[in-house]
Coordinates of N, CA and C in Angstrom, one line a residue:
M1 N -60.8 -4.1 -7.4 CA -59.8 -3.8 -6.4 C -58.7 -4.9 -6.5
P2 N -57.4 -4.5 -6.5 CA -56.4 -5.4 -6.7 C -56.2 -6.3 -5.4
S3 N -55.8 -7.5 -5.6 CA -55.6 -8.4 -4.5 C -54.4 -8.0 -3.6
T4 N -54.5 -8.1 -2.3 CA -53.4 -7.7 -1.5 C -52.2 -8.6 -1.5
V5 N -52.4 -9.9 -1.8 CA -51.3 -10.8 -1.9 C -50.4 -10.5 -3.1
P6 N -50.8 -10.3 -4.3 CA -49.9 -9.8 -5.4 C -49.3 -8.4 -5.1
S7 N -50.1 -7.6 -4.5 CA -49.5 -6.2 -4.1 C -48.4 -6.4 -3.1
R8 N -48.6 -7.2 -2.1 CA -47.6 -7.4 -1.1 C -46.3 -8.1 -1.7
A9 N -46.6 -9.0 -2.6 CA -45.4 -9.7 -3.3 C -44.7 -8.7 -4.1
L10 N -45.4 -7.9 -4.9 CA -44.7 -6.9 -5.7 C -43.9 -5.9 -4.8
C11 N -44.5 -5.5 -3.7 CA -43.8 -4.6 -2.8 C -42.6 -5.2 -2.2
A12 N -42.7 -6.5 -1.8 CA -41.5 -7.2 -1.3 C -40.4 -7.3 -2.3
I13 N -40.8 -7.6 -3.5 CA -39.8 -7.8 -4.6 C -39.1 -6.4 -4.9
S14 N -39.9 -5.4 -4.9 CA -39.3 -4.0 -5.1 C -38.4 -3.6 -4.0
F15 N -38.8 -4.0 -2.8 CA -37.9 -3.7 -1.6 C -36.6 -4.5 -1.7
A16 N -36.7 -5.7 -2.1 CA -35.5 -6.6 -2.2 C -34.6 -6.0 -3.3
L17 N -35.1 -5.6 -4.4 CA -34.3 -5.0 -5.4 C -33.6 -3.7 -5.0
V18 N -34.3 -2.9 -4.2 CA -33.7 -1.7 -3.7 C -32.6 -2.0 -2.7
C19 N -32.8 -3.0 -1.9 CA -31.8 -3.4 -0.9 C -30.6 -4.1 -1.6
I20 N -30.8 -4.9 -2.6 CA -29.7 -5.6 -3.3 C -28.9 -4.7 -4.2
S21 N -29.5 -3.7 -4.9 CA -28.8 -2.9 -5.9 C -27.5 -2.3 -5.4
P22 N -27.4 -1.7 -4.2 CA -26.1 -1.1 -3.8 C -25.0 -2.2 -3.8
S23 N -25.3 -3.4 -3.4 CA -24.3 -4.4 -3.3 C -23.9 -4.9 -4.7
T24 N -24.7 -4.7 -5.7 CA -24.3 -5.2 -7.1 C -23.7 -4.0 -7.9
A25 N -23.7 -2.8 -7.3 CA -23.1 -1.7 -8.0 C -21.6 -1.9 -8.0
A26 N -21.0 -1.1 -8.9 CA -19.5 -1.1 -9.0 C -18.9 -0.7 -7.6
P27 N -17.8 -1.3 -7.3 CA -17.2 -1.0 -6.0 C -16.8 0.5 -5.9
R28 N -16.9 1.0 -4.7 CA -16.5 2.4 -4.6 C -15.0 2.5 -4.8
E29 N -14.6 3.7 -5.2 CA -13.2 3.9 -5.5 C -12.4 3.7 -4.2
S30 N -12.9 4.1 -3.0 CA -12.1 3.9 -1.8 C -11.9 2.4 -1.5
D31 N -12.9 1.6 -1.9 CA -12.8 0.2 -1.7 C -11.6 -0.4 -2.6
E32 N -11.5 0.1 -3.8 CA -10.5 -0.3 -4.7 C -9.1 0.2 -4.2
Q33 N -9.1 1.3 -3.6 CA -7.8 1.9 -3.1 C -7.4 1.0 -1.9
V34 N -8.3 0.7 -1.0 CA -8.0 -0.1 0.2 C -7.5 -1.5 -0.3
A35 N -8.2 -2.0 -1.3 CA -7.8 -3.4 -1.9 C -6.4 -3.4 -2.3
I36 N -5.9 -2.4 -3.0 CA -4.5 -2.3 -3.5 C -3.5 -2.4 -2.3
V37 N -3.8 -1.5 -1.3 CA -2.9 -1.4 -0.2 C -3.0 -2.7 0.6
G38 N -4.2 -3.3 0.8 CA -4.3 -4.5 1.5 C -3.6 -5.7 0.8
S39 N -3.6 -5.7 -0.6 CA -2.9 -6.7 -1.3 C -1.4 -6.6 -1.1
L40 N -0.9 -5.4 -1.1 CA 0.5 -5.1 -0.8 C 0.9 -5.8 0.5
Y41 N 0.1 -5.5 1.6 CA 0.4 -6.1 2.9 C 0.2 -7.6 2.9
K42 N -0.8 -8.1 2.2 CA -1.0 -9.5 2.2 C 0.2 -10.2 1.5
T43 N 0.7 -9.6 0.5 CA 1.8 -10.2 -0.3 C 3.1 -10.2 0.5
F44 N 3.4 -9.1 1.2 CA 4.6 -8.9 1.9 C 4.6 -9.0 3.4
A45 N 3.5 -9.5 4.0 CA 3.4 -9.6 5.4 C 4.3 -10.6 6.0
W46 N 4.8 -11.5 5.2 CA 5.8 -12.5 5.7 C 7.0 -11.8 6.3
Q47 N 7.3 -10.6 5.9 CA 8.5 -9.9 6.3 C 8.5 -9.6 7.8
V48 N 7.4 -9.6 8.4 CA 7.3 -9.4 9.9 C 7.6 -10.7 10.6
L49 N 7.5 -11.9 9.9 CA 7.7 -13.2 10.5 C 9.1 -13.7 10.3
S50 N 9.7 -13.4 9.2 CA 11.0 -14.0 8.8 C 11.8 -13.2 7.9
S51 N 13.1 -13.3 7.9 CA 14.0 -12.7 6.9 C 14.5 -13.7 6.0
S52 N 13.9 -14.8 5.9 CA 14.4 -15.9 5.1 C 14.0 -15.7 3.6
I53 N 15.0 -15.2 2.8 CA 14.8 -15.0 1.4 C 14.6 -16.3 0.7
N54 N 15.3 -17.3 1.2 CA 15.3 -18.7 0.6 C 13.9 -19.3 0.6
V55 N 13.1 -19.0 1.7 CA 11.8 -19.5 1.8 C 10.7 -18.6 1.2
F56 N 10.8 -17.3 1.4 CA 9.7 -16.4 1.0 C 10.0 -15.6 -0.2
G57 N 11.2 -15.5 -0.6 CA 11.6 -14.6 -1.7 C 12.1 -13.3 -1.2
K58 N 12.4 -12.4 -2.2 CA 13.0 -11.1 -1.9 C 11.9 -10.2 -1.2
P59 N 12.4 -9.3 -0.3 CA 11.5 -8.4 0.4 C 11.1 -7.3 -0.7
L60 N 10.1 -6.5 -0.3 CA 9.5 -5.5 -1.2 C 10.5 -4.7 -1.9
A61 N 11.5 -4.1 -1.1 CA 12.4 -3.1 -1.7 C 13.4 -3.8 -2.7
Q62 N 13.4 -5.1 -2.8 CA 14.3 -5.8 -3.7 C 13.5 -6.4 -4.9
Q63 N 12.3 -6.1 -5.0 CA 11.5 -6.7 -6.0 C 11.8 -6.1 -7.4
A64 N 11.5 -6.9 -8.4 CA 11.6 -6.4 -9.8 C 10.6 -5.4 -10.1
S65 N 10.8 -4.6 -11.1 CA 9.9 -3.5 -11.5 C 8.5 -4.1 -11.8
S66 N 8.4 -5.2 -12.5 CA 7.1 -5.8 -12.8 C 6.3 -6.1 -11.6
V67 N 6.9 -6.5 -10.5 CA 6.2 -6.8 -9.3 C 5.8 -5.4 -8.6
L68 N 6.7 -4.5 -8.6 CA 6.4 -3.2 -7.9 C 5.3 -2.5 -8.6
R69 N 5.2 -2.6 -10.0 CA 4.2 -1.9 -10.7 C 2.8 -2.4 -10.5
R70 N 2.7 -3.5 -9.8 CA 1.3 -4.0 -9.5 C 0.7 -3.1 -8.4
Y71 N 1.6 -2.5 -7.6 CA 1.1 -1.7 -6.5 C 1.4 -0.2 -6.6
F72 N 2.6 0.1 -7.2 CA 3.1 1.5 -7.2 C 3.0 2.1 -8.6
D73 N 2.8 3.4 -8.7 CA 2.8 4.0 -10.0 C 4.2 3.9 -10.6
Q74 N 4.4 4.2 -11.9 CA 5.6 4.0 -12.6 C 6.8 4.7 -12.0
E75 N 6.6 6.0 -11.6 CA 7.7 6.8 -11.0 C 8.2 6.2 -9.7
L76 N 7.3 5.8 -8.8 CA 7.7 5.3 -7.5 C 8.3 3.9 -7.6
A77 N 7.7 3.1 -8.5 CA 8.3 1.8 -8.8 C 9.8 1.9 -9.3
S78 N 10.0 2.9 -10.2 CA 11.3 3.1 -10.8 C 12.3 3.6 -9.7
L79 N 11.8 4.5 -8.8 CA 12.7 4.9 -7.8 C 13.1 3.8 -6.8
L80 N 12.2 2.9 -6.5 CA 12.5 1.8 -5.7 C 13.5 0.8 -6.3
V81 N 13.3 0.6 -7.6 CA 14.2 -0.2 -8.4 C 15.6 0.4 -8.4
K82 N 15.7 1.7 -8.7 CA 16.9 2.4 -8.7 C 17.7 2.3 -7.4
D83 N 17.0 2.5 -6.3 CA 17.6 2.4 -5.0 C 18.1 1.0 -4.7
G84 N 17.3 0.0 -5.2 CA 17.6 -1.4 -5.0 C 18.9 -1.8 -5.8
H85 N 19.0 -1.2 -7.0 CA 20.2 -1.5 -7.8 C 21.4 -0.8 -7.2
C86 N 21.3 0.4 -6.6 CA 22.3 1.1 -5.9 C 22.8 0.3 -4.8
A87 N 21.9 -0.2 -3.9 CA 22.3 -1.0 -2.8 C 23.0 -2.3 -3.2
E88 N 22.5 -2.9 -4.2 CA 23.1 -4.2 -4.7 C 24.5 -3.9 -5.3
K89 N 24.7 -2.8 -6.0 CA 25.9 -2.5 -6.6 C 27.0 -2.1 -5.6
T90 N 26.6 -1.3 -4.7 CA 27.6 -0.8 -3.7 C 27.7 -1.7 -2.5
G91 N 26.8 -2.5 -2.3 CA 26.8 -3.4 -1.1 C 26.5 -2.6 0.2
E92 N 26.0 -1.4 0.0 CA 25.7 -0.5 1.2 C 24.2 0.0 1.0
I93 N 23.8 0.7 2.1 CA 22.5 1.3 2.1 C 22.6 2.6 1.2
C94 N 21.6 2.8 0.3 CA 21.6 4.0 -0.5 C 20.6 5.0 0.2
N95 N 19.5 5.2 -0.4 CA 18.5 6.1 0.2 C 17.6 5.4 1.2
L96 N 17.2 4.2 1.0 CA 16.2 3.5 1.7 C 16.9 2.6 2.8
D97 N 16.8 3.0 4.0 CA 17.4 2.2 5.1 C 16.4 1.5 6.0
F98 N 15.1 1.3 5.5 CA 14.1 0.7 6.3 C 13.1 0.1 5.3
D99 N 12.3 -0.8 5.8 CA 11.2 -1.4 5.1 C 10.1 -0.4 4.8
P100 N 9.8 -0.1 3.6 CA 8.8 1.1 3.4 C 7.4 0.9 3.8
I101 N 6.9 -0.4 4.0 CA 5.6 -0.6 4.4 C 5.4 -0.8 5.9
F102 N 6.6 -0.9 6.6 CA 6.5 -1.1 8.0 C 7.3 0.0 8.7
A103 N 7.9 0.9 7.9 CA 8.6 2.1 8.5 C 9.6 1.7 9.5
S104 N 10.3 0.6 9.3 CA 11.3 0.1 10.3 C 12.3 -0.8 9.6
Q105 N 13.5 -0.8 10.2 CA 14.6 -1.7 9.7 C 14.2 -3.1 10.1
D106 N 13.5 -3.3 11.1 CA 13.0 -4.6 11.6 C 11.5 -4.7 11.5
P107 N 11.0 -5.1 10.4 CA 9.5 -5.1 10.2 C 8.8 -5.9 11.3
A108 N 7.8 -5.2 11.9 CA 6.9 -5.9 12.9 C 5.7 -5.1 13.0
A109 N 4.6 -5.8 13.3 CA 3.3 -5.1 13.4 C 2.2 -6.0 14.1
V110 N 1.4 -5.3 14.9 CA 0.2 -6.0 15.4 C -0.9 -5.0 15.3
D111 N -2.1 -5.5 15.2 CA -3.3 -4.7 15.1 C -3.3 -3.8 13.9
L112 N -2.9 -4.3 12.8 CA -2.8 -3.5 11.6 C -4.2 -3.2 11.0
T113 N -4.5 -2.0 10.7 CA -5.8 -1.6 10.1 C -5.5 -0.8 8.9
I114 N -6.4 -1.0 7.9 CA -6.3 -0.2 6.6 C -7.7 0.4 6.4
R115 N -7.7 1.7 6.2 CA -9.0 2.3 6.0 C -8.9 3.5 5.0
P116 N -9.9 3.8 4.3 CA -9.9 4.9 3.4 C -10.0 6.2 4.1
M117 N -9.4 7.2 3.5 CA -9.5 8.6 4.0 C -9.9 9.5 2.8
P118 N -10.3 10.8 3.1 CA -10.6 11.7 2.0 C -9.4 11.9 1.1
K119 N -9.6 12.5 0.0 CA -8.6 12.9 -0.9 C -7.7 11.8 -1.4
D120 N -8.2 10.6 -1.7 CA -7.5 9.5 -2.3 C -6.3 9.1 -1.4
I121 N -6.5 9.0 -0.1 CA -5.5 8.6 0.9 C -6.1 7.3 1.6
V122 N -5.2 6.4 1.7 CA -5.5 5.2 2.5 C -4.6 5.2 3.7
A123 N -5.2 5.1 4.9 CA -4.4 5.1 6.2 C -4.1 3.7 6.6
V124 N -2.9 3.4 7.0 CA -2.5 2.2 7.6 C -2.0 2.5 9.0
E125 N -2.5 1.8 9.9 CA -2.1 2.0 11.3 C -1.8 0.7 12.0
F126 N -0.8 0.6 12.7 CA -0.4 -0.6 13.5 C 0.4 -0.2 14.7
T127 N 0.7 -1.2 15.5 CA 1.5 -1.0 16.7 C 2.8 -1.9 16.5
Y128 N 3.9 -1.3 16.9 CA 5.1 -2.1 17.0 C 5.0 -3.0 18.3
P129 N 5.1 -4.3 18.2 CA 4.9 -5.1 19.4 C 5.9 -4.9 20.5
S130 N 7.2 -4.7 20.1 CA 8.2 -4.6 21.1 C 8.1 -3.3 21.9
S131 N 7.7 -2.2 21.3 CA 7.7 -1.0 22.1 C 6.3 -0.4 22.4
G132 N 5.3 -0.9 21.7 CA 3.9 -0.4 21.8 C 3.7 0.9 21.1
E133 N 4.7 1.3 20.3 CA 4.6 2.5 19.5 C 3.5 2.4 18.4
K134 N 2.7 3.4 18.4 CA 1.6 3.4 17.3 C 2.2 4.1 16.1
V135 N 2.0 3.5 14.9 CA 2.5 4.0 13.7 C 1.4 4.2 12.7
R136 N 1.5 5.3 12.0 CA 0.5 5.6 11.0 C 1.2 6.0 9.7
L137 N 0.8 5.3 8.6 CA 1.3 5.6 7.3 C 0.1 6.1 6.4
E138 N 0.4 7.0 5.6 CA -0.7 7.5 4.6 C -0.2 7.2 3.2
Y139 N -1.0 6.3 2.6 CA -0.8 6.0 1.2 C -1.5 6.9 0.3
R140 N -0.8 7.7 -0.5 CA -1.4 8.6 -1.5 C -1.7 7.8 -2.8
M141 N -2.9 7.7 -3.2 CA -3.3 6.9 -4.3 C -3.5 7.8 -5.6
T142 N -3.3 7.1 -6.7 CA -3.5 7.8 -8.0 C -4.2 6.9 -8.9
R143 N -5.1 7.4 -9.7 CA -5.8 6.6 -10.7 C -5.1 6.6 -12.0
R144 N -4.8 5.4 -12.5 CA -4.1 5.2 -13.8 C -5.0 4.3 -14.6
E145 N -4.6 4.2 -15.9 CA -5.5 3.4 -16.8 C -5.8 2.0 -16.4
N146 N -4.9 1.4 -15.6 CA -5.1 0.0 -15.1 C -5.6 0.0 -13.7
G147 N -6.1 1.1 -13.2 CA -6.7 1.1 -11.9 C -5.9 2.0 -10.9
W148 N -6.2 1.8 -9.6 CA -5.6 2.6 -8.6 C -4.2 2.1 -8.2
L149 N -3.3 3.0 -8.0 CA -1.9 2.6 -7.6 C -1.4 3.5 -6.5
I150 N -0.4 3.1 -5.8 CA 0.2 3.9 -4.8 C 1.1 4.9 -5.4
D151 N 0.9 6.2 -5.2 CA 1.7 7.3 -5.7 C 2.8 7.7 -4.7
D152 N 2.6 7.5 -3.4 CA 3.6 7.9 -2.4 C 3.1 7.4 -1.1
I153 N 4.1 7.3 -0.1 CA 3.7 6.9 1.2 C 4.3 8.0 2.1
Q154 N 3.4 8.6 3.0 CA 3.8 9.6 3.9 C 4.1 9.0 5.3
Y155 N 5.3 9.3 5.8 CA 5.7 8.8 7.1 C 5.5 9.9 8.2
S156 N 4.5 9.8 9.0 CA 4.3 10.9 10.0 C 5.3 11.0 11.0
G157 N 6.0 9.9 11.4 CA 6.9 10.0 12.5 C 8.4 10.2 12.0
M158 N 8.6 10.5 10.7 CA 9.9 10.6 10.2 C 10.0 12.0 9.6
S159 N 9.9 13.0 10.4 CA 9.9 14.4 9.9 C 9.0 14.7 8.8
N160 N 7.9 13.9 8.8 CA 6.9 14.0 7.7 C 7.5 13.8 6.3
N161 N 8.5 13.0 6.2 CA 9.1 12.7 4.9 C 8.2 11.7 4.2
S162 N 8.2 11.7 2.9 CA 7.5 10.7 2.1 C 8.5 9.7 1.5
L163 N 8.0 8.6 1.0 CA 8.9 7.6 0.3 C 9.6 8.3 -0.9
K164 N 8.8 9.0 -1.7 CA 9.4 9.7 -2.9 C 10.5 10.7 -2.5
Q165 N 10.2 11.4 -1.4 CA 11.3 12.4 -1.0 C 12.5 11.7 -0.6
L166 N 12.4 10.6 0.1 CA 13.6 9.8 0.5 C 14.3 9.2 -0.6
L167 N 13.6 8.7 -1.6 CA 14.2 8.0 -2.7 C 14.8 9.0 -3.8
T168 N 14.3 10.2 -3.8 CA 14.9 11.2 -4.7 C 16.1 11.9 -4.2
R169 N 16.5 11.6 -3.0 CA 17.8 12.2 -2.5 C 18.9 11.8 -3.4
K170 N 19.9 12.5 -3.5 CA 21.1 12.2 -4.3 C 21.7 10.9 -3.8
L171 N 21.9 9.9 -4.7 CA 22.5 8.7 -4.3 C 24.0 8.9 -4.2
P172 N 24.6 8.1 -3.3 CA 26.1 8.2 -3.2 C 26.7 7.8 -4.5
P173 N 27.9 8.4 -4.8 CA 28.6 8.0 -6.1 C 28.9 6.5 -6.1
S174 N 28.8 5.9 -7.2 CA 29.1 4.4 -7.3 C 30.3 4.2 -8.1
D175 N 31.1 3.3 -7.7 CA 32.3 2.9 -8.4 C 31.9 2.0 -9.6
E176 N 32.3 2.4 -10.8 CA 31.9 1.6 -11.9 C 33.0 0.8 -12.5

């Protein structure tokens, strides 16, 4: 008859391995998607505190393509760069007249949450502190060879427009 001490030890080790194995498994895709969106906010959250380009650098919409491609797929990054070049060249607003991750000309947010949703969507919800208005953005994610990237941002309070829809509008003619 086997000893109960080794049997109990073997049972405890087996139980520990079963409990540990989910945490050592590869991260879920939704965790990776949330991490990309979270990283975007972590990098550009300073925009709600200051507009000092001298201290913090350029805001998201004025970033170089190489920076934007860390977060956005190639098409959306190119559209953001194109709009930024238009604004720089004309000295006026082109298609994008607000901060894309705060859906406002004056970025502000409190109680910001980021959570995964079905169908490769990451929801970001926050409140504008000045008005108490609740805001919800839906980040549509896409899988690329280098991981998950943001394919588009859906703005529920803006006639359900998306960032791509706004950026693909015809740009004003530029004087060359």
